[in-house]
mmCIF file of the C-alpha atoms, coordinates in Angstrom:
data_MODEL
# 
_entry.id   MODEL 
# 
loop_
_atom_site.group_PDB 
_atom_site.id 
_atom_site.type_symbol 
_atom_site.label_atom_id 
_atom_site.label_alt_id 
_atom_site.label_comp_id 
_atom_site.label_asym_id 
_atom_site.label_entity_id 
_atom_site.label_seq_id 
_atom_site.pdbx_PDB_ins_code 
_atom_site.Cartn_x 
_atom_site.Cartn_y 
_atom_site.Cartn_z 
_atom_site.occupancy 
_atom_site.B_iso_or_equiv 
_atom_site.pdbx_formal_charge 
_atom_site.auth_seq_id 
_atom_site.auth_comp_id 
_atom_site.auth_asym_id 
_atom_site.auth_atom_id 
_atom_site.pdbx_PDB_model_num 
ATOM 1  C CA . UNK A 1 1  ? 26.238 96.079  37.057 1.00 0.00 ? 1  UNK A CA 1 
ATOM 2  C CA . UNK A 1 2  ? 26.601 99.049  35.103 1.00 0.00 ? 2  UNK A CA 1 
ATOM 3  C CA . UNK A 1 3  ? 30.778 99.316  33.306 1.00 0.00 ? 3  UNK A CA 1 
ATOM 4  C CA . UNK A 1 4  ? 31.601 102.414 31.393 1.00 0.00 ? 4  UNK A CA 1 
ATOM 5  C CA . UNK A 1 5  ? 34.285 102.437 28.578 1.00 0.00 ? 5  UNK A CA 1 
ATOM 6  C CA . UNK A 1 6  ? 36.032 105.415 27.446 1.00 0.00 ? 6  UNK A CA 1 
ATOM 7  C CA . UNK A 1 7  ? 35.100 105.394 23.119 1.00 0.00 ? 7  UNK A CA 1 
ATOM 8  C CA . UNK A 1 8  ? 36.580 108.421 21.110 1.00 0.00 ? 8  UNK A CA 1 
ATOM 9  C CA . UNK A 1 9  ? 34.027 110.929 20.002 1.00 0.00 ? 9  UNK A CA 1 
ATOM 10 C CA . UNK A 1 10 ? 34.923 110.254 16.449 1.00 0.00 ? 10 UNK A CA 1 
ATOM 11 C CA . UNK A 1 11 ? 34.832 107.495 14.121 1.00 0.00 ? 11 UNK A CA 1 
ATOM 12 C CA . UNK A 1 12 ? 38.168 105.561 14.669 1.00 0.00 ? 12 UNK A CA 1 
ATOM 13 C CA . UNK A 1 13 ? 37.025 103.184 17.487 1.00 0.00 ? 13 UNK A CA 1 
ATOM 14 C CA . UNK A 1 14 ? 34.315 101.762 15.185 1.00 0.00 ? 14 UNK A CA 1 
ATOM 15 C CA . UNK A 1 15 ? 36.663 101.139 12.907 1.00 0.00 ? 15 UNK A CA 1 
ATOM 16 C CA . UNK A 1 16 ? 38.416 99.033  14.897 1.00 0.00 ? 16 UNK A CA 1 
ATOM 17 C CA . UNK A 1 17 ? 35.466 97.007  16.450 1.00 0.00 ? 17 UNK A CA 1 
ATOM 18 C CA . UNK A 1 18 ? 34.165 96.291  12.880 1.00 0.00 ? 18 UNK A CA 1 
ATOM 19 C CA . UNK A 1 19 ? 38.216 95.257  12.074 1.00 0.00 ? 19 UNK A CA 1 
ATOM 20 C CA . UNK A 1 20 ? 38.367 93.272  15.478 1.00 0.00 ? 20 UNK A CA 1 
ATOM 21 C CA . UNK A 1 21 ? 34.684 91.402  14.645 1.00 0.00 ? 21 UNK A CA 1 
ATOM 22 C CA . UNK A 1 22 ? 36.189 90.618  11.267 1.00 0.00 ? 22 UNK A CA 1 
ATOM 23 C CA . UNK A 1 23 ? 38.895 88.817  12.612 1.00 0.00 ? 23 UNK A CA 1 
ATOM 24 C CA . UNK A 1 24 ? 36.639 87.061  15.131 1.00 0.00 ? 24 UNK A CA 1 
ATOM 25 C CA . UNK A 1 25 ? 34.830 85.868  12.447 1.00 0.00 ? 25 UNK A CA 1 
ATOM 26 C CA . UNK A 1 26 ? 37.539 84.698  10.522 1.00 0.00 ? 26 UNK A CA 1 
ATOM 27 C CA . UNK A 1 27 ? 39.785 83.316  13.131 1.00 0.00 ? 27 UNK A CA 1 
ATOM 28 C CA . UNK A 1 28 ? 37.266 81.735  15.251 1.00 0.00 ? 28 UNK A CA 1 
ATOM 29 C CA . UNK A 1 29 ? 33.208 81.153  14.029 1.00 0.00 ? 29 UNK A CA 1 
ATOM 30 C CA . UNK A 1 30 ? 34.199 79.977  10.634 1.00 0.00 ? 30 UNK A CA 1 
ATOM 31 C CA . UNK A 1 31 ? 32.452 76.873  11.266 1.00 0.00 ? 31 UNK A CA 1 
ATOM 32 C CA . UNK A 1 32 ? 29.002 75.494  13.265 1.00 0.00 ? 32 UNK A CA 1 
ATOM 33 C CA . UNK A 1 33 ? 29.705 75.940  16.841 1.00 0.00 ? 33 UNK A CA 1 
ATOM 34 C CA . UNK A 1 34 ? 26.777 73.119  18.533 1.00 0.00 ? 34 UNK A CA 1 
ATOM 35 C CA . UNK A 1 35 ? 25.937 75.114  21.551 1.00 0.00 ? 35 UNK A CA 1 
ATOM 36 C CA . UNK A 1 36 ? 25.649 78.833  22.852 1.00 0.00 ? 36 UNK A CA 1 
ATOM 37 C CA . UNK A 1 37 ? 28.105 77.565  26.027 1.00 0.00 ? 37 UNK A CA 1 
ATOM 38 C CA . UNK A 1 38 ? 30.601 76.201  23.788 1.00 0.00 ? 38 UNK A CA 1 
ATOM 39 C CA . UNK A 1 39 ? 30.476 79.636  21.864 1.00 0.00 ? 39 UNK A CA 1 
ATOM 40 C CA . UNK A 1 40 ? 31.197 81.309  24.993 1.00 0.00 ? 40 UNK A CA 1 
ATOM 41 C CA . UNK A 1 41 ? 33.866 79.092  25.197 1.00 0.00 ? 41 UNK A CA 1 
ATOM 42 C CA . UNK A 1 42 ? 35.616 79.636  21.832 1.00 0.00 ? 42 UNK A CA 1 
ATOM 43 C CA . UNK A 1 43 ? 35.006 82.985  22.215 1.00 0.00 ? 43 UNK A CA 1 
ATOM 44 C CA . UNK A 1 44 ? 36.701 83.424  25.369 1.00 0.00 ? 44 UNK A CA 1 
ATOM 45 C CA . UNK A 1 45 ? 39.716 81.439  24.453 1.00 0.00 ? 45 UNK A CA 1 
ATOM 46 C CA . UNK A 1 46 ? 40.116 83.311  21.246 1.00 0.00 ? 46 UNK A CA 1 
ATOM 47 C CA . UNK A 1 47 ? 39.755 86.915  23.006 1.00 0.00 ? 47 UNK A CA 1 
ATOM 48 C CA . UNK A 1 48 ? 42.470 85.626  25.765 1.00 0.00 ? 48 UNK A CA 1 
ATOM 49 C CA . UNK A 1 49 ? 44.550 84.372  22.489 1.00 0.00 ? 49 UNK A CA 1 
ATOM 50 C CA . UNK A 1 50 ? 44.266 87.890  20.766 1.00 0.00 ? 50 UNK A CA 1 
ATOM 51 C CA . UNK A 1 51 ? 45.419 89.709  24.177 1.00 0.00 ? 51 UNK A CA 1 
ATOM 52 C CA . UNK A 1 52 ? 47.954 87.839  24.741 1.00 0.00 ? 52 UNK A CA 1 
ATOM 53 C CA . UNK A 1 53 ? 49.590 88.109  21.693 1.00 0.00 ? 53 UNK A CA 1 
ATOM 54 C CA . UNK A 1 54 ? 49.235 91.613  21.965 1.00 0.00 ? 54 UNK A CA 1 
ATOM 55 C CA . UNK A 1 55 ? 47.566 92.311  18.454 1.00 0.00 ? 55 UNK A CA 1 
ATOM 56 C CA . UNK A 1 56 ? 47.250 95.724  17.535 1.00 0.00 ? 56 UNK A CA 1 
ATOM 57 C CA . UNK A 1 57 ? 45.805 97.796  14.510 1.00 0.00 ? 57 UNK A CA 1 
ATOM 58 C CA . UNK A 1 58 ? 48.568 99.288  12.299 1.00 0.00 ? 58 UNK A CA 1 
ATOM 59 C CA . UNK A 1 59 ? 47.021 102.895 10.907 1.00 0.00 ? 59 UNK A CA 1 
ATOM 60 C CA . UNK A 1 60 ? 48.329 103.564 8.189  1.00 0.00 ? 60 UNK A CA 1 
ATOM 61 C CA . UNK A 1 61 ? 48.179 107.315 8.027  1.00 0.00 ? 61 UNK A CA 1 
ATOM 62 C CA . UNK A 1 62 ? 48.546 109.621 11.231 1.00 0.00 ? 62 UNK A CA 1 
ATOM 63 C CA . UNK A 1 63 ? 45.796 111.603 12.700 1.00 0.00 ? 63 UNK A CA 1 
ATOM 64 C CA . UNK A 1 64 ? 47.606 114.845 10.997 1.00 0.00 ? 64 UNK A CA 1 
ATOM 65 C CA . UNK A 1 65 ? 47.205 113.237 7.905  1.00 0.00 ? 65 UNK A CA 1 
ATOM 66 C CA . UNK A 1 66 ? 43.226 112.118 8.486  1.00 0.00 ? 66 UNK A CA 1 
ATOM 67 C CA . UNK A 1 67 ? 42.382 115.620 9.547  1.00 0.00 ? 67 UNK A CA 1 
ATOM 68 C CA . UNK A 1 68 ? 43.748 116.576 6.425  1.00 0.00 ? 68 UNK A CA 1 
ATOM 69 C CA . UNK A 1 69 ? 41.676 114.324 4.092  1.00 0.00 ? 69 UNK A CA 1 
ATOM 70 C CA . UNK A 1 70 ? 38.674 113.720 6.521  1.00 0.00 ? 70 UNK A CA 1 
ATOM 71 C CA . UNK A 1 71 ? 38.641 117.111 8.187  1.00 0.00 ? 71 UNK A CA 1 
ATOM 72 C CA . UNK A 1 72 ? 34.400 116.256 9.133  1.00 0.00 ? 72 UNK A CA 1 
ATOM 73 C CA . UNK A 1 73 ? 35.495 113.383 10.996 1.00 0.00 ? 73 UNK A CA 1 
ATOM 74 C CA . UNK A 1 74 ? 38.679 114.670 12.412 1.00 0.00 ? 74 UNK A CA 1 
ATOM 75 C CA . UNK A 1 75 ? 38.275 117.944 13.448 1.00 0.00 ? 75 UNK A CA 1 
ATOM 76 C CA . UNK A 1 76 ? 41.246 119.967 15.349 1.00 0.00 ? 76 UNK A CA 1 
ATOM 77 C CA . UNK A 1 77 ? 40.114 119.379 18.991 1.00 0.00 ? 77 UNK A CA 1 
ATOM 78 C CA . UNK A 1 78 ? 39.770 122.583 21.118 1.00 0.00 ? 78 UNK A CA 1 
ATOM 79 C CA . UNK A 1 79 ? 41.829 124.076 23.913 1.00 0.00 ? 79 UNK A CA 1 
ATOM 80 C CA . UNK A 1 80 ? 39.202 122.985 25.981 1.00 0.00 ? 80 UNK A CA 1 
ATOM 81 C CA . UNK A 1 81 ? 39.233 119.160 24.955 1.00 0.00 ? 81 UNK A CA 1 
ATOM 82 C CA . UNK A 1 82 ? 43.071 119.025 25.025 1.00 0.00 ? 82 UNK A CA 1 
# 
């Protein structure tokens, strides 16, 4: 089965998956989990846990402002890409 998954061309969406992993670790495989289905387990219950609350990165400067200091990384998109 083949899924594909819209990911920004830039570097902001790995940002947030190393943020989101972070928290995973944290929150959830702090300790010895005894088998790889009770991992999936955890896993899952902690992923339905962190939707449902409806977590959500706070920036905390705009993309105006990260084109500014990070112009390689943010550059102005193009008519084209708009």
């Amino acid at each position: 089965r083949l899924e594909f998954h819209y990911t920004p061309k830039h570097a902001s969406w790995l940002n947030m998956v190393e943020i989101e992993i972070g928290v995973l670790r944290s929150q959830c495989l702090d300790r010895r989990i005894e088998s790889h289905q009770r991992l999936i387990v955890e896993v899952a219950a902690w992923e339905h846990q962190r939707n449902a609350s409806g977590a959500r990165i706070n920036w905390m400067f705009s993309t105006e402002q990260a084109r500014l200091k990070l112009a390689k990384a943010y550059p102005r998109p193009t008519a084209k890409e708009s």
